[in-house]
Amino acid sequence: MILAFDTYYFDQKAKTICLEFAEWNEDKNFKIHSEIIDNVAEYIPGEFYKRELPCILSLLNQIDLSQVEAIVVDGFVYLNDEQKYGLGGYLYEKLNERIPIIGVAKTNFASIEKNKKALFRGDSKKPLYITAIGIDLDDAFKKVESMHGEFRMPTLLKELDRLTKENLEFQKQEND
């Protein structure tokens, strides 16, 4: 089983979605886990993990981790070539270094050169940036490269992003 996480922030809340799927090239068969948390920490540049990690860990408490092959996060595992942890590294540590973490970032992070690979998918001129811990970077790269979809973003990661934002207007109206 593979898990992929993304979080969307609104009104001091965070909506975290996890897609659970069995094959890297999956496009339709997935299970959705979701949770909304109140009183989320403010974003601090360079310390994004302090905001997102509690959201992911909270949702992970609802999932049986015994069969997890890898977890994909929206962001970086390392922030520099000295292996300073980013979100993925801190998640790996919190999971007792038992589940490989693959970071898939949409924008480059200038301080890291060695421990990332640029993945060009489809006809896109903009790469995804792959980082990994607990799994060889080349292997992680191949897994993300093999994900379904002909565009820059793999089908399930695009769906994950869409689901984080889904129904938020309705929720905002309920709270007003």
PDB file of C-alpha atoms in Angstrom:
ATOM      1  CA  MET A   1       0.000   0.000   0.000  1.00  0.00           C
ATOM      2  CA  ILE A   2       1.185   3.511  -0.893  1.00  0.00           C
ATOM      3  CA  LEU A   3      -0.004   6.672   0.850  1.00  0.00           C
ATOM      4  CA  ALA A   4       0.091  10.195  -0.579  1.00  0.00           C
ATOM      5  CA  PHE A   5      -0.632  13.299   1.536  1.00  0.00           C
ATOM      6  CA  ASP A   6      -1.502  16.911   0.892  1.00  0.00           C
ATOM      7  CA  THR A   7      -2.888  19.664   3.129  1.00  0.00           C
ATOM      8  CA  TYR A   8      -4.774  22.845   2.325  1.00  0.00           C
ATOM      9  CA  TYR A   9      -4.959  25.737   4.801  1.00  0.00           C
ATOM     10  CA  PHE A  10      -7.910  28.098   5.361  1.00  0.00           C
ATOM     11  CA  ASP A  11      -9.289  30.145   8.290  1.00  0.00           C
ATOM     12  CA  GLN A  12      -6.705  28.826  10.814  1.00  0.00           C
ATOM     13  CA  LYS A  13      -7.731  25.300   9.781  1.00  0.00           C
ATOM     14  CA  ALA A  14      -6.064  22.572   7.777  1.00  0.00           C
ATOM     15  CA  LYS A  15      -7.749  20.011   5.560  1.00  0.00           C
ATOM     16  CA  THR A  16      -5.491  17.002   5.088  1.00  0.00           C
ATOM     17  CA  ILE A  17      -6.212  14.312   2.530  1.00  0.00           C
ATOM     18  CA  CYS A  18      -4.469  10.978   2.179  1.00  0.00           C
ATOM     19  CA  LEU A  19      -4.927   8.779  -0.864  1.00  0.00           C
ATOM     20  CA  GLU A  20      -4.262   5.091  -0.252  1.00  0.00           C
ATOM     21  CA  PHE A  21      -3.485   2.991  -3.339  1.00  0.00           C
ATOM     22  CA  ALA A  22      -1.842  -0.325  -4.185  1.00  0.00           C
ATOM     23  CA  GLU A  23       0.141   0.285  -7.391  1.00  0.00           C
ATOM     24  CA  TRP A  24       2.365   3.173  -8.421  1.00  0.00           C
ATOM     25  CA  ASN A  25       0.652   3.443 -11.823  1.00  0.00           C
ATOM     26  CA  GLU A  26      -2.866   3.480 -10.314  1.00  0.00           C
ATOM     27  CA  ASP A  27      -5.323   6.032 -11.666  1.00  0.00           C
ATOM     28  CA  LYS A  28      -8.739   5.096 -10.252  1.00  0.00           C
ATOM     29  CA  ASN A  29      -8.680   2.578  -7.415  1.00  0.00           C
ATOM     30  CA  PHE A  30      -7.838   4.477  -4.256  1.00  0.00           C
ATOM     31  CA  LYS A  31      -9.233   5.044  -0.796  1.00  0.00           C
ATOM     32  CA  ILE A  32      -9.603   8.574   0.608  1.00  0.00           C
ATOM     33  CA  HIS A  33      -8.798   9.467   4.213  1.00  0.00           C
ATOM     34  CA  SER A  34      -9.483  13.046   5.317  1.00  0.00           C
ATOM     35  CA  GLU A  35      -9.479  15.252   8.368  1.00  0.00           C
ATOM     36  CA  ILE A  36      -9.895  18.936   9.205  1.00  0.00           C
ATOM     37  CA  ILE A  37      -7.916  20.315  12.143  1.00  0.00           C
ATOM     38  CA  ASP A  38      -8.474  23.666  13.896  1.00  0.00           C
ATOM     39  CA  ASN A  39      -5.875  26.081  15.277  1.00  0.00           C
ATOM     40  CA  VAL A  40      -3.084  25.248  12.866  1.00  0.00           C
ATOM     41  CA  ALA A  41       0.344  26.805  13.432  1.00  0.00           C
ATOM     42  CA  GLU A  42       1.281  29.813  11.315  1.00  0.00           C
ATOM     43  CA  TYR A  43       3.622  29.267   8.383  1.00  0.00           C
ATOM     44  CA  ILE A  44       7.256  30.046   9.204  1.00  0.00           C
ATOM     45  CA  PRO A  45       9.636  30.151   6.203  1.00  0.00           C
ATOM     46  CA  GLY A  46      12.100  27.247   6.407  1.00  0.00           C
ATOM     47  CA  GLU A  47       9.968  25.518   9.068  1.00  0.00           C
ATOM     48  CA  PHE A  48       6.981  24.411   6.980  1.00  0.00           C
ATOM     49  CA  TYR A  49       7.106  20.988   8.666  1.00  0.00           C
ATOM     50  CA  LYS A  50       5.964  22.541  11.971  1.00  0.00           C
ATOM     51  CA  ARG A  51       2.683  23.422  10.274  1.00  0.00           C
ATOM     52  CA  GLU A  52       2.064  20.323   8.141  1.00  0.00           C
ATOM     53  CA  LEU A  53       3.605  17.461  10.146  1.00  0.00           C
ATOM     54  CA  PRO A  54       0.973  17.507  12.949  1.00  0.00           C
ATOM     55  CA  CYS A  55      -1.780  17.329  10.294  1.00  0.00           C
ATOM     56  CA  ILE A  56      -0.218  14.286   8.601  1.00  0.00           C
ATOM     57  CA  LEU A  57       0.501  12.517  11.898  1.00  0.00           C
ATOM     58  CA  SER A  58      -3.065  13.061  13.093  1.00  0.00           C
ATOM     59  CA  LEU A  59      -4.492  11.497   9.943  1.00  0.00           C
ATOM     60  CA  LEU A  60      -1.933   8.653  10.054  1.00  0.00           C
ATOM     61  CA  ASN A  61      -3.396   7.658  13.438  1.00  0.00           C
ATOM     62  CA  GLN A  62      -6.507   6.522  11.552  1.00  0.00           C
ATOM     63  CA  ILE A  63      -4.598   4.266   9.125  1.00  0.00           C
ATOM     64  CA  ASP A  64      -3.091   0.795   9.606  1.00  0.00           C
ATOM     65  CA  LEU A  65       0.568   1.358   8.718  1.00  0.00           C
ATOM     66  CA  SER A  66       1.612  -2.310   8.783  1.00  0.00           C
ATOM     67  CA  GLN A  67       1.360  -2.714   4.986  1.00  0.00           C
ATOM     68  CA  VAL A  68       2.661   0.686   3.866  1.00  0.00           C
ATOM     69  CA  GLU A  69       5.359   0.487   1.177  1.00  0.00           C
ATOM     70  CA  ALA A  70       6.019   4.235   1.014  1.00  0.00           C
ATOM     71  CA  ILE A  71       4.523   7.642   1.787  1.00  0.00           C
ATOM     72  CA  VAL A  72       4.519  10.500  -0.735  1.00  0.00           C
ATOM     73  CA  VAL A  73       4.471  14.055   0.615  1.00  0.00           C
ATOM     74  CA  ASP A  74       4.028  17.374  -1.153  1.00  0.00           C
ATOM     75  CA  GLY A  75       7.397  18.930  -0.392  1.00  0.00           C
ATOM     76  CA  PHE A  76      11.000  18.034   0.328  1.00  0.00           C
ATOM     77  CA  VAL A  77      12.600  15.311   2.426  1.00  0.00           C
ATOM     78  CA  TYR A  78      15.833  17.319   2.746  1.00  0.00           C
ATOM     79  CA  LEU A  79      16.313  21.092   2.578  1.00  0.00           C
ATOM     80  CA  ASN A  80      20.028  21.081   1.792  1.00  0.00           C
ATOM     81  CA  ASP A  81      22.928  18.836   0.798  1.00  0.00           C
ATOM     82  CA  GLU A  82      23.927  18.390   4.453  1.00  0.00           C
ATOM     83  CA  GLN A  83      20.609  16.504   4.781  1.00  0.00           C
ATOM     84  CA  LYS A  84      18.839  19.034   6.976  1.00  0.00           C
ATOM     85  CA  TYR A  85      15.357  17.613   7.314  1.00  0.00           C
ATOM     86  CA  GLY A  86      12.357  19.040   5.536  1.00  0.00           C
ATOM     87  CA  LEU A  87       8.803  17.764   6.010  1.00  0.00           C
ATOM     88  CA  GLY A  88       9.606  14.279   4.666  1.00  0.00           C
ATOM     89  CA  GLY A  89      12.662  13.838   6.877  1.00  0.00           C
ATOM     90  CA  TYR A  90      10.771  14.783  10.019  1.00  0.00           C
ATOM     91  CA  LEU A  91       7.919  12.437   9.060  1.00  0.00           C
ATOM     92  CA  TYR A  92      10.417   9.598   8.527  1.00  0.00           C
ATOM     93  CA  GLU A  93      11.881  10.254  11.977  1.00  0.00           C
ATOM     94  CA  LYS A  94       8.407  10.343  13.628  1.00  0.00           C
ATOM     95  CA  LEU A  95       7.605   6.972  12.027  1.00  0.00           C
ATOM     96  CA  ASN A  96      10.728   5.469  13.637  1.00  0.00           C
ATOM     97  CA  GLU A  97      12.503   5.340  10.261  1.00  0.00           C
ATOM     98  CA  ARG A  98      10.367   2.347   9.213  1.00  0.00           C
ATOM     99  CA  ILE A  99       8.465   3.711   6.194  1.00  0.00           C
ATOM    100  CA  PRO A 100      10.262   5.253   3.192  1.00  0.00           C
ATOM    101  CA  ILE A 101       9.229   8.835   2.426  1.00  0.00           C
ATOM    102  CA  ILE A 102       9.270  10.329  -1.075  1.00  0.00           C
ATOM    103  CA  GLY A 103       9.039  14.081  -1.451  1.00  0.00           C
ATOM    104  CA  VAL A 104       7.464  15.453  -4.629  1.00  0.00           C
ATOM    105  CA  ALA A 105       7.848  19.226  -4.814  1.00  0.00           C
ATOM    106  CA  LYS A 106       6.478  21.509  -7.517  1.00  0.00           C
ATOM    107  CA  THR A 107       9.000  24.307  -6.956  1.00  0.00           C
ATOM    108  CA  ASN A 108      12.766  24.156  -6.638  1.00  0.00           C
ATOM    109  CA  PHE A 109      14.557  24.721  -3.364  1.00  0.00           C
ATOM    110  CA  ALA A 110      17.874  26.401  -4.094  1.00  0.00           C
ATOM    111  CA  SER A 111      19.841  25.019  -1.116  1.00  0.00           C
ATOM    112  CA  ILE A 112      19.620  21.400  -2.263  1.00  0.00           C
ATOM    113  CA  GLU A 113      21.443  20.078  -5.305  1.00  0.00           C
ATOM    114  CA  LYS A 114      22.843  16.590  -4.628  1.00  0.00           C
ATOM    115  CA  ASN A 115      19.939  14.939  -2.838  1.00  0.00           C
ATOM    116  CA  LYS A 116      17.197  15.688  -5.365  1.00  0.00           C
ATOM    117  CA  LYS A 117      16.358  14.748  -8.933  1.00  0.00           C
ATOM    118  CA  ALA A 118      14.354  16.793 -11.422  1.00  0.00           C
ATOM    119  CA  LEU A 119      11.603  14.752 -13.060  1.00  0.00           C
ATOM    120  CA  PHE A 120      10.163  16.014 -16.343  1.00  0.00           C
ATOM    121  CA  ARG A 121       6.797  14.411 -17.129  1.00  0.00           C
ATOM    122  CA  GLY A 122       4.707  14.746 -20.251  1.00  0.00           C
ATOM    123  CA  ASP A 123       5.497  17.809 -22.342  1.00  0.00           C
ATOM    124  CA  SER A 124       6.117  20.012 -19.308  1.00  0.00           C
ATOM    125  CA  LYS A 125       9.177  22.247 -19.283  1.00  0.00           C
ATOM    126  CA  LYS A 126       8.884  22.499 -15.479  1.00  0.00           C
ATOM    127  CA  PRO A 127      10.084  19.493 -13.502  1.00  0.00           C
ATOM    128  CA  LEU A 128       8.881  17.966 -10.271  1.00  0.00           C
ATOM    129  CA  TYR A 129      11.648  17.724  -7.684  1.00  0.00           C
ATOM    130  CA  ILE A 130      12.037  14.306  -6.092  1.00  0.00           C
ATOM    131  CA  THR A 131      13.757  13.695  -2.756  1.00  0.00           C
ATOM    132  CA  ALA A 132      13.697  10.536  -0.651  1.00  0.00           C
ATOM    133  CA  ILE A 133      14.673   8.944   2.642  1.00  0.00           C
ATOM    134  CA  GLY A 134      14.553   5.254   3.541  1.00  0.00           C
ATOM    135  CA  ILE A 135      14.620   4.419  -0.174  1.00  0.00           C
ATOM    136  CA  ASP A 136      17.253   4.981  -2.859  1.00  0.00           C
ATOM    137  CA  LEU A 137      16.663   8.308  -4.652  1.00  0.00           C
ATOM    138  CA  ASP A 138      16.867   6.653  -8.096  1.00  0.00           C
ATOM    139  CA  ASP A 139      14.266   4.066  -7.036  1.00  0.00           C
ATOM    140  CA  ALA A 140      11.982   6.799  -5.657  1.00  0.00           C
ATOM    141  CA  PHE A 141      12.431   8.764  -8.896  1.00  0.00           C
ATOM    142  CA  LYS A 142      11.412   5.721 -10.986  1.00  0.00           C
ATOM    143  CA  LYS A 143       8.339   5.119  -8.819  1.00  0.00           C
ATOM    144  CA  VAL A 144       7.081   8.694  -9.251  1.00  0.00           C
ATOM    145  CA  GLU A 145       8.007   8.621 -12.934  1.00  0.00           C
ATOM    146  CA  SER A 146       5.880   5.455 -13.351  1.00  0.00           C
ATOM    147  CA  MET A 147       2.791   7.070 -11.811  1.00  0.00           C
ATOM    148  CA  HIS A 148      -0.218   7.313 -14.124  1.00  0.00           C
ATOM    149  CA  GLY A 149      -0.789  10.438 -16.157  1.00  0.00           C
ATOM    150  CA  GLU A 150       0.517  12.126 -19.263  1.00  0.00           C
ATOM    151  CA  PHE A 151       1.043  15.544 -17.679  1.00  0.00           C
ATOM    152  CA  ARG A 152       3.539  17.053 -15.247  1.00  0.00           C
ATOM    153  CA  MET A 153       1.518  16.024 -12.191  1.00  0.00           C
ATOM    154  CA  PRO A 154       0.669  12.330 -11.857  1.00  0.00           C
ATOM    155  CA  THR A 155      -3.089  11.653 -11.965  1.00  0.00           C
ATOM    156  CA  LEU A 156      -3.422  10.721  -8.277  1.00  0.00           C
ATOM    157  CA  LEU A 157      -1.341  13.665  -7.027  1.00  0.00           C
ATOM    158  CA  LYS A 158      -3.497  16.019  -9.103  1.00  0.00           C
ATOM    159  CA  GLU A 159      -6.612  14.372  -7.638  1.00  0.00           C
ATOM    160  CA  LEU A 160      -5.119  14.698  -4.147  1.00  0.00           C
ATOM    161  CA  ASP A 161      -4.625  18.438  -4.639  1.00  0.00           C
ATOM    162  CA  ARG A 162      -8.192  18.816  -5.946  1.00  0.00           C
ATOM    163  CA  LEU A 163      -9.650  16.920  -2.987  1.00  0.00           C
ATOM    164  CA  THR A 164      -7.898  19.136  -0.437  1.00  0.00           C
ATOM    165  CA  LYS A 165      -9.778  22.139  -1.828  1.00  0.00           C
ATOM    166  CA  GLU A 166     -13.112  20.395  -2.481  1.00  0.00           C
ATOM    167  CA  ASN A 167     -16.184  21.600  -0.550  1.00  0.00           C
ATOM    168  CA  LEU A 168     -14.282  24.377   1.224  1.00  0.00           C
ATOM    169  CA  GLU A 169     -16.697  27.084   0.075  1.00  0.00           C
ATOM    170  CA  PHE A 170     -19.546  25.085   1.618  1.00  0.00           C
ATOM    171  CA  GLN A 171     -17.611  24.670   4.878  1.00  0.00           C
ATOM    172  CA  LYS A 172     -16.777  28.376   5.001  1.00  0.00           C
ATOM    173  CA  GLN A 173     -20.455  29.266   4.568  1.00  0.00           C
ATOM    174  CA  GLU A 174     -21.425  26.903   7.395  1.00  0.00           C
ATOM    175  CA  ASN A 175     -18.962  28.657   9.722  1.00  0.00           C
ATOM    176  CA  ASP A 176     -20.091  32.199   8.849  1.00  0.00           C
TER     177      ASP A 176
END
